[in-house]
Structures are given as structure tokens and as C-alpha cells.
PDB file of C-alpha atoms in Angstrom:
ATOM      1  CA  UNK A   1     -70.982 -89.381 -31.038  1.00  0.00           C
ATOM      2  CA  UNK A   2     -73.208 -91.677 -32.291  1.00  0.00           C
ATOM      3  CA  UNK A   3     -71.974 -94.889 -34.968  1.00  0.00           C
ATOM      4  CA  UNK A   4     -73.807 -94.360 -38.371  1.00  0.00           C
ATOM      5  CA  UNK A   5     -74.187 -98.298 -38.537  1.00  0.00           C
ATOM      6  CA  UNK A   6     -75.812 -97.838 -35.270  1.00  0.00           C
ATOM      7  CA  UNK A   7     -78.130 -95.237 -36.654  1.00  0.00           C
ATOM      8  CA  UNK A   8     -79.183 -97.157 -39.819  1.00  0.00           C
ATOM      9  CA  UNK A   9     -80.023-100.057 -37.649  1.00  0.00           C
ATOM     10  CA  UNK A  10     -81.740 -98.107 -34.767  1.00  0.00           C
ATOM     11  CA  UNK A  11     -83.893 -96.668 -37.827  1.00  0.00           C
ATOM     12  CA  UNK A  12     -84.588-100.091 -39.004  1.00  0.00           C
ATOM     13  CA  UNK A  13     -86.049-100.681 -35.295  1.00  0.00           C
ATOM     14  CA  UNK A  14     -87.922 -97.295 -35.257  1.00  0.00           C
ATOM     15  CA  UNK A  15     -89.836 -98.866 -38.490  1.00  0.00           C
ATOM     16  CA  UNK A  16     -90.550-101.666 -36.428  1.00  0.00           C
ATOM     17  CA  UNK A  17     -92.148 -99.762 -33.880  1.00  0.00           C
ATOM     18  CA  UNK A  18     -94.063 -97.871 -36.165  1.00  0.00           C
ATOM     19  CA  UNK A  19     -95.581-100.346 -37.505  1.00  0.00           C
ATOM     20  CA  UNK A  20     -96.423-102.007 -33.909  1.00  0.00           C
ATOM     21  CA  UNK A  21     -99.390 -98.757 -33.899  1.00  0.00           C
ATOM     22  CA  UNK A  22    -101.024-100.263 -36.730  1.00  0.00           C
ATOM     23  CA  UNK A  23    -101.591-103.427 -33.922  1.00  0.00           C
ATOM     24  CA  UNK A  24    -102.682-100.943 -31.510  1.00  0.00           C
ATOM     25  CA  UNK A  25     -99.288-102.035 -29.547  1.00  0.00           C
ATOM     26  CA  UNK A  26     -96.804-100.427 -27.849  1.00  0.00           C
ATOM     27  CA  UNK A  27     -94.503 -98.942 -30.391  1.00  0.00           C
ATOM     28  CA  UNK A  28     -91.136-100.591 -29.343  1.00  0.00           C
ATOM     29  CA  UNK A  29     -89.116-102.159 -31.943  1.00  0.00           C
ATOM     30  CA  UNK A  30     -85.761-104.307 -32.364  1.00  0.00           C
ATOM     31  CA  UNK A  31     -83.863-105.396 -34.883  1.00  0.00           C
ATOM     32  CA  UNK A  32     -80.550-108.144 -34.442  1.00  0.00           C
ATOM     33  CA  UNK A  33     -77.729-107.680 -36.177  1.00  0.00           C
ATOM     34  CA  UNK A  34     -74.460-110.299 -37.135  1.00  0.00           C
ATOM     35  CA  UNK A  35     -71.522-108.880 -39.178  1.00  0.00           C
ATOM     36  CA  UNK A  36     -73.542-106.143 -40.322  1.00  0.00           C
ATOM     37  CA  UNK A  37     -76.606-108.354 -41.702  1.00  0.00           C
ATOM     38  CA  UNK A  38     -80.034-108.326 -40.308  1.00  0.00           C
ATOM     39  CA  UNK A  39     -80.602-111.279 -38.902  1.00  0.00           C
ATOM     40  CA  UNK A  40     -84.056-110.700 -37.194  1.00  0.00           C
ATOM     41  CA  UNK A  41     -86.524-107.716 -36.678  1.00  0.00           C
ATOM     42  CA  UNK A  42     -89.794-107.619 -34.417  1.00  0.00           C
ATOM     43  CA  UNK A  43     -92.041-104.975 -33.019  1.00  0.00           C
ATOM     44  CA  UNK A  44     -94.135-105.639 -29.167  1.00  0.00           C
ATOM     45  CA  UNK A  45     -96.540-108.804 -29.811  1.00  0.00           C
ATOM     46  CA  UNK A  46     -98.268-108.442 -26.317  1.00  0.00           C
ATOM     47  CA  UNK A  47    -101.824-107.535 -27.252  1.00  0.00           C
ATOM     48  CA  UNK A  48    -101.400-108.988 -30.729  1.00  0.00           C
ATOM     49  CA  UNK A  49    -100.673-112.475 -29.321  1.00  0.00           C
ATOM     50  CA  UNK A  50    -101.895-112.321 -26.014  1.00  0.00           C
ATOM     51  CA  UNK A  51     -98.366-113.233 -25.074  1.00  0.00           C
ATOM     52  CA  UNK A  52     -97.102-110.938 -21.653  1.00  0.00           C
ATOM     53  CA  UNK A  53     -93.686-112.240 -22.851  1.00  0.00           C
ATOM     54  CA  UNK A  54     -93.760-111.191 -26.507  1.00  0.00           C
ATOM     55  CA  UNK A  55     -91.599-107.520 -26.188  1.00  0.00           C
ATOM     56  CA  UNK A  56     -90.354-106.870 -29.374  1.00  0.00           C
ATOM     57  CA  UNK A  57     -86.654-108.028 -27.757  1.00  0.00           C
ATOM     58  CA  UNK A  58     -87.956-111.911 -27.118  1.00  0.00           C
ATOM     59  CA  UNK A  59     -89.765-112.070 -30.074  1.00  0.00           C
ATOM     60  CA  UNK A  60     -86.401-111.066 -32.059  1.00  0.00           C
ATOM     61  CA  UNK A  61     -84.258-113.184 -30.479  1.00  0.00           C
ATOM     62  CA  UNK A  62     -86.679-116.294 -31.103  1.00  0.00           C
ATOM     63  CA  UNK A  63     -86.244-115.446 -34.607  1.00  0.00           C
ATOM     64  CA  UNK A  64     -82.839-114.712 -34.544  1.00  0.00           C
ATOM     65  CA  UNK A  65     -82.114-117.554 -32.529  1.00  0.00           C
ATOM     66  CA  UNK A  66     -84.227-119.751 -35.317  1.00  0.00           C
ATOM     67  CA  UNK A  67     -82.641-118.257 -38.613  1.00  0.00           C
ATOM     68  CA  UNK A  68     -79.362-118.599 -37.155  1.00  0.00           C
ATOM     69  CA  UNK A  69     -79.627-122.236 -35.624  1.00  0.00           C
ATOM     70  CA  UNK A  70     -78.103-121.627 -32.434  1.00  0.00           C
ATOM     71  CA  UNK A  71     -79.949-120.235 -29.571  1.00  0.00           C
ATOM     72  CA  UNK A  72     -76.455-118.557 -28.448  1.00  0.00           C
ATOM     73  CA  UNK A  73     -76.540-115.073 -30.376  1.00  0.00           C
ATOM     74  CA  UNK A  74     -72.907-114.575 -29.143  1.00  0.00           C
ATOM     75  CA  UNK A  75     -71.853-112.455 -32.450  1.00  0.00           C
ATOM     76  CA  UNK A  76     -75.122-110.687 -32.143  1.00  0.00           C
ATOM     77  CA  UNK A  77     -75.772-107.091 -31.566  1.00  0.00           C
ATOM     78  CA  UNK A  78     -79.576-105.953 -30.876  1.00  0.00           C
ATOM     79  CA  UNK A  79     -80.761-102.762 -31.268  1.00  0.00           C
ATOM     80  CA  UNK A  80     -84.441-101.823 -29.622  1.00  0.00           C
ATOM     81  CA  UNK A  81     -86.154 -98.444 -29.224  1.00  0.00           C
ATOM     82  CA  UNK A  82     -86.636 -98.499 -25.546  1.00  0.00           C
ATOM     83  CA  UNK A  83     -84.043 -99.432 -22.709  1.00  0.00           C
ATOM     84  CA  UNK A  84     -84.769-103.584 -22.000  1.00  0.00           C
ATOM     85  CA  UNK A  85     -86.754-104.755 -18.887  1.00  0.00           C
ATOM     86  CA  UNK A  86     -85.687-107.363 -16.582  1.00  0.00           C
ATOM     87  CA  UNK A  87     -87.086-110.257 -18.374  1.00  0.00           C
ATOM     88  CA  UNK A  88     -85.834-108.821 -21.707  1.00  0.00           C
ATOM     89  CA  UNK A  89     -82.366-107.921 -19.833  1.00  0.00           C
ATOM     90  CA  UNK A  90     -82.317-111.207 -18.459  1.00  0.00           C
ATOM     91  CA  UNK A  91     -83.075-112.887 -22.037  1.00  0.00           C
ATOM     92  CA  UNK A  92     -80.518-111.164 -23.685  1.00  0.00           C
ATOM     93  CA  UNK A  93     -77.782-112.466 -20.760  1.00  0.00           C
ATOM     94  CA  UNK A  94     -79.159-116.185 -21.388  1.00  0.00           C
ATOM     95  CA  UNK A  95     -78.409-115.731 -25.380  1.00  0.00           C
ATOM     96  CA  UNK A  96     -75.261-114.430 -24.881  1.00  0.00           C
ATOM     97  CA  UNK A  97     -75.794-111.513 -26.896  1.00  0.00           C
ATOM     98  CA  UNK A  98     -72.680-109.536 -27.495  1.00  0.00           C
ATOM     99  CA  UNK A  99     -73.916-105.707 -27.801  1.00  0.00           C
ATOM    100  CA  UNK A 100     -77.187-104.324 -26.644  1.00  0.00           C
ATOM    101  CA  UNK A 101     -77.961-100.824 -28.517  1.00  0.00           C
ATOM    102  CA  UNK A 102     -81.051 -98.755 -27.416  1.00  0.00           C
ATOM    103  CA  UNK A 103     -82.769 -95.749 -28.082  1.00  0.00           C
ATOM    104  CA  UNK A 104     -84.759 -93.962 -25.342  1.00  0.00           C
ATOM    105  CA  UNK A 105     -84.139 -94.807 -21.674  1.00  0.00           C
ATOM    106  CA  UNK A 106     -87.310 -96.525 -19.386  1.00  0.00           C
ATOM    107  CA  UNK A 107     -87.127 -94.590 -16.101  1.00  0.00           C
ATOM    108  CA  UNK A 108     -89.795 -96.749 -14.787  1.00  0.00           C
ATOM    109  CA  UNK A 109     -88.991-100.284 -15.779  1.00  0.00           C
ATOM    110  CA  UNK A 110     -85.718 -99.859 -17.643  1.00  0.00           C
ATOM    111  CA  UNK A 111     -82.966-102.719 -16.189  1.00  0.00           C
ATOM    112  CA  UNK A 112     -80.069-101.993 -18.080  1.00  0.00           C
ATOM    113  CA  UNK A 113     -79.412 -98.383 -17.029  1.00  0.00           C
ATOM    114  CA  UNK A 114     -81.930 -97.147 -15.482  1.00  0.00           C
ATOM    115  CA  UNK A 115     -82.650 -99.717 -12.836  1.00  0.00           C
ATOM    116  CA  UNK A 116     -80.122-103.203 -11.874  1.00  0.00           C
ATOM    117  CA  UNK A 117     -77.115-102.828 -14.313  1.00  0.00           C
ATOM    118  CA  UNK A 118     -78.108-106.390 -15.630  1.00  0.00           C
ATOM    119  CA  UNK A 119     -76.018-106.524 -18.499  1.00  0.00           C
ATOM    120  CA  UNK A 120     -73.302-105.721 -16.584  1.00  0.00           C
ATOM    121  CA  UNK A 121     -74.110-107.569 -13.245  1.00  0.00           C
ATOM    122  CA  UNK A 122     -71.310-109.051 -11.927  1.00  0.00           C
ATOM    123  CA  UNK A 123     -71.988-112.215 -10.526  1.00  0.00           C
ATOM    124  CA  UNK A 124     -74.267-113.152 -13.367  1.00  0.00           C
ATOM    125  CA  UNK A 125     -72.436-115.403 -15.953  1.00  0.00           C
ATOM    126  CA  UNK A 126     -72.346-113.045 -18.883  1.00  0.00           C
ATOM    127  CA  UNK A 127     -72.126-109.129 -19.986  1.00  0.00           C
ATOM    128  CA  UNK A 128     -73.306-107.538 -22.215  1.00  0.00           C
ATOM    129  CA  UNK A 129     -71.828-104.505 -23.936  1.00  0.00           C
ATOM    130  CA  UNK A 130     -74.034-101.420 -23.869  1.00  0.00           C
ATOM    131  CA  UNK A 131     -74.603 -98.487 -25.554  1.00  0.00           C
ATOM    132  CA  UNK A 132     -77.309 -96.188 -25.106  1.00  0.00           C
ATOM    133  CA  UNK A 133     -78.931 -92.915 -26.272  1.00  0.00           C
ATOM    134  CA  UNK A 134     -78.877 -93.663 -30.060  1.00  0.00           C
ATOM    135  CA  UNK A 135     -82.087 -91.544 -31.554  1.00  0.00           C
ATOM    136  CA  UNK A 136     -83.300 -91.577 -28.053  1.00  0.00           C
ATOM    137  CA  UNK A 137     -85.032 -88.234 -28.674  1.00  0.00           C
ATOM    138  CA  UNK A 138     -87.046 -89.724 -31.967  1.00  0.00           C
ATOM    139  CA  UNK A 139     -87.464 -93.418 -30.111  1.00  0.00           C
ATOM    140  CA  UNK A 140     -88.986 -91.707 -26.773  1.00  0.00           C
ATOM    141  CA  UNK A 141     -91.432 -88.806 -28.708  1.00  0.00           C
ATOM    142  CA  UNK A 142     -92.814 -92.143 -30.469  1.00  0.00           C
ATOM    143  CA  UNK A 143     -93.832 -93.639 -27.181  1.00  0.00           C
ATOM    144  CA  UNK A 144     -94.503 -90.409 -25.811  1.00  0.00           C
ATOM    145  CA  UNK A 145     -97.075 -90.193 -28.587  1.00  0.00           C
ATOM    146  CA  UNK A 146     -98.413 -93.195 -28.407  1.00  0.00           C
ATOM    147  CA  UNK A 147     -99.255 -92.656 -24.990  1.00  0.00           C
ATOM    148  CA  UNK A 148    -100.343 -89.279 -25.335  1.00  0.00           C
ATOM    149  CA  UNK A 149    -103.090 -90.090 -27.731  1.00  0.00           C
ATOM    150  CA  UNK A 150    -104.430 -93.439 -25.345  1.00  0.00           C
ATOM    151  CA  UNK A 151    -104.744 -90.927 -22.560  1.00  0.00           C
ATOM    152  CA  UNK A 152    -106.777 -88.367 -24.507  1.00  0.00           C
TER     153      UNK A 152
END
């Protein structure tokens, strides 16, 4: 069953991603959360700032990491439409985020449960708490979408 916090933030995410198709992006989007107050939100920068690195997870946690003055998000919990890659995986593990909430899975370059179990490796130096699924149905048909309509 899902957590209606989770739900309000996830939805706070899917606006993010939304908003990433005005930018002609791809329409992931993440919010970061401490004690139940935003503390960052960001949508996919790649195209927008010719940035390979700029997923809507690392752009969040810059912020994040910026409005909260520590680079350690260890209270933190982010929530992003689409299951994290390795790089975002492995970002999350270097802030020492607490919880990691997605929506729709990546069966192709998901690293959390799709592919590697990051953020619950166990010889890296931290874990991350995971819980996945939440409004993975509305999260994926946005994608889905998006890449329906580049394809033609």
C-alpha cells in the first residue's frame, strides 16, 4: 500500500517532469524531501544544459545539497519518476541520502532494482532505503508518451 506523503511528493515530481516536455527533455522529475519540507525539486537538464550529467536526480541534489549547506543529505528522502541509473544511484550513495522513492521501474538502465542493487550493495559504504512502484503506472505512461510521440 502506498504512503499518502509518498504520493503527494511523487506528484510534486510528476509536475516536474511535466514540465521537462516544455524543454523538449526527457520527462523525469525529482523532488527531495527533509522532515516533510521540500527541500529541492528538478526535472532532466541534459539537452537544456548540454550537461550528460544533469538527470533530474543530480540536479536536485546540487540544490538540495546548496539550500541545505551540507553536501551530506543524510535526513533526506528523494523521490524521482523513473528508477535511478548508475551514476544517479551512485550519487545518491555519495550524499548519503536516507530514502530513495521512485515511480516507474527502468528495465534498461535502471540500477537500483532493475539492474546492480546499488543502494543496497554491500560492500559499498552506505544504503540506501528503497521503495519503489509509487504511481509507477502514471510516471511510466508519461515516458511512454514522450517517447511515443519522438518516434512518430
Amino acid at each position: 500500500m502506498e504512503d499518502a506523503h509518498d504520493i503527494a511528493w511523487m506528484r510534486l515530481a510528476l509536475d516536474e517532469a511535466r514540465a521537462c516536455l516544455e524543454r523538449d527533455e526527457v520527462p523525469v522529475g525529482a523532488a527531495i524531501v527533509v522532515n516533510n519540507r521540500l527541500a529541492a525539486r528538478a526535472g532532466n537538464r541534459t539537452r537544456s544544459d548540454c550537461d550528460p550529467t544533469a538527470h533530474a536526480e543530480i540536479v536536485a541534489l546540487r540544490a538540495a545539497a546548496r539550500q541545505l549547506g551540507n553536501y551530506r543529505l543524510t535526513e533526506a528522502t528523494l523521490y524521482v519518476t523513473l528508477e535511478p541509473c548508475a551514476m544517479c544511484a551512485g550519487a545518491l550513495i555519495q550524499a548519503r541520502i536516507a530514502r530513495l522513492v521512485f515511480g516507474a521501474l527502468d528495465p534498461k538502465a535502471g540500477a537500483v532494482a532493475s539492474h546492480f542493487g546499488l543502494c543496497a550493495a554491500p560492500t559499498l559504504n552506505h544504503r540506501v532505503a528503497v521503495t519503489g512502484g509509487v504511481l509507477a503506472e502514471a510516471c511510466g505512461e508519461l515516458l511512454r508518451g514522450f517517447f511515443r510521440q519522438r518516434r512518430g
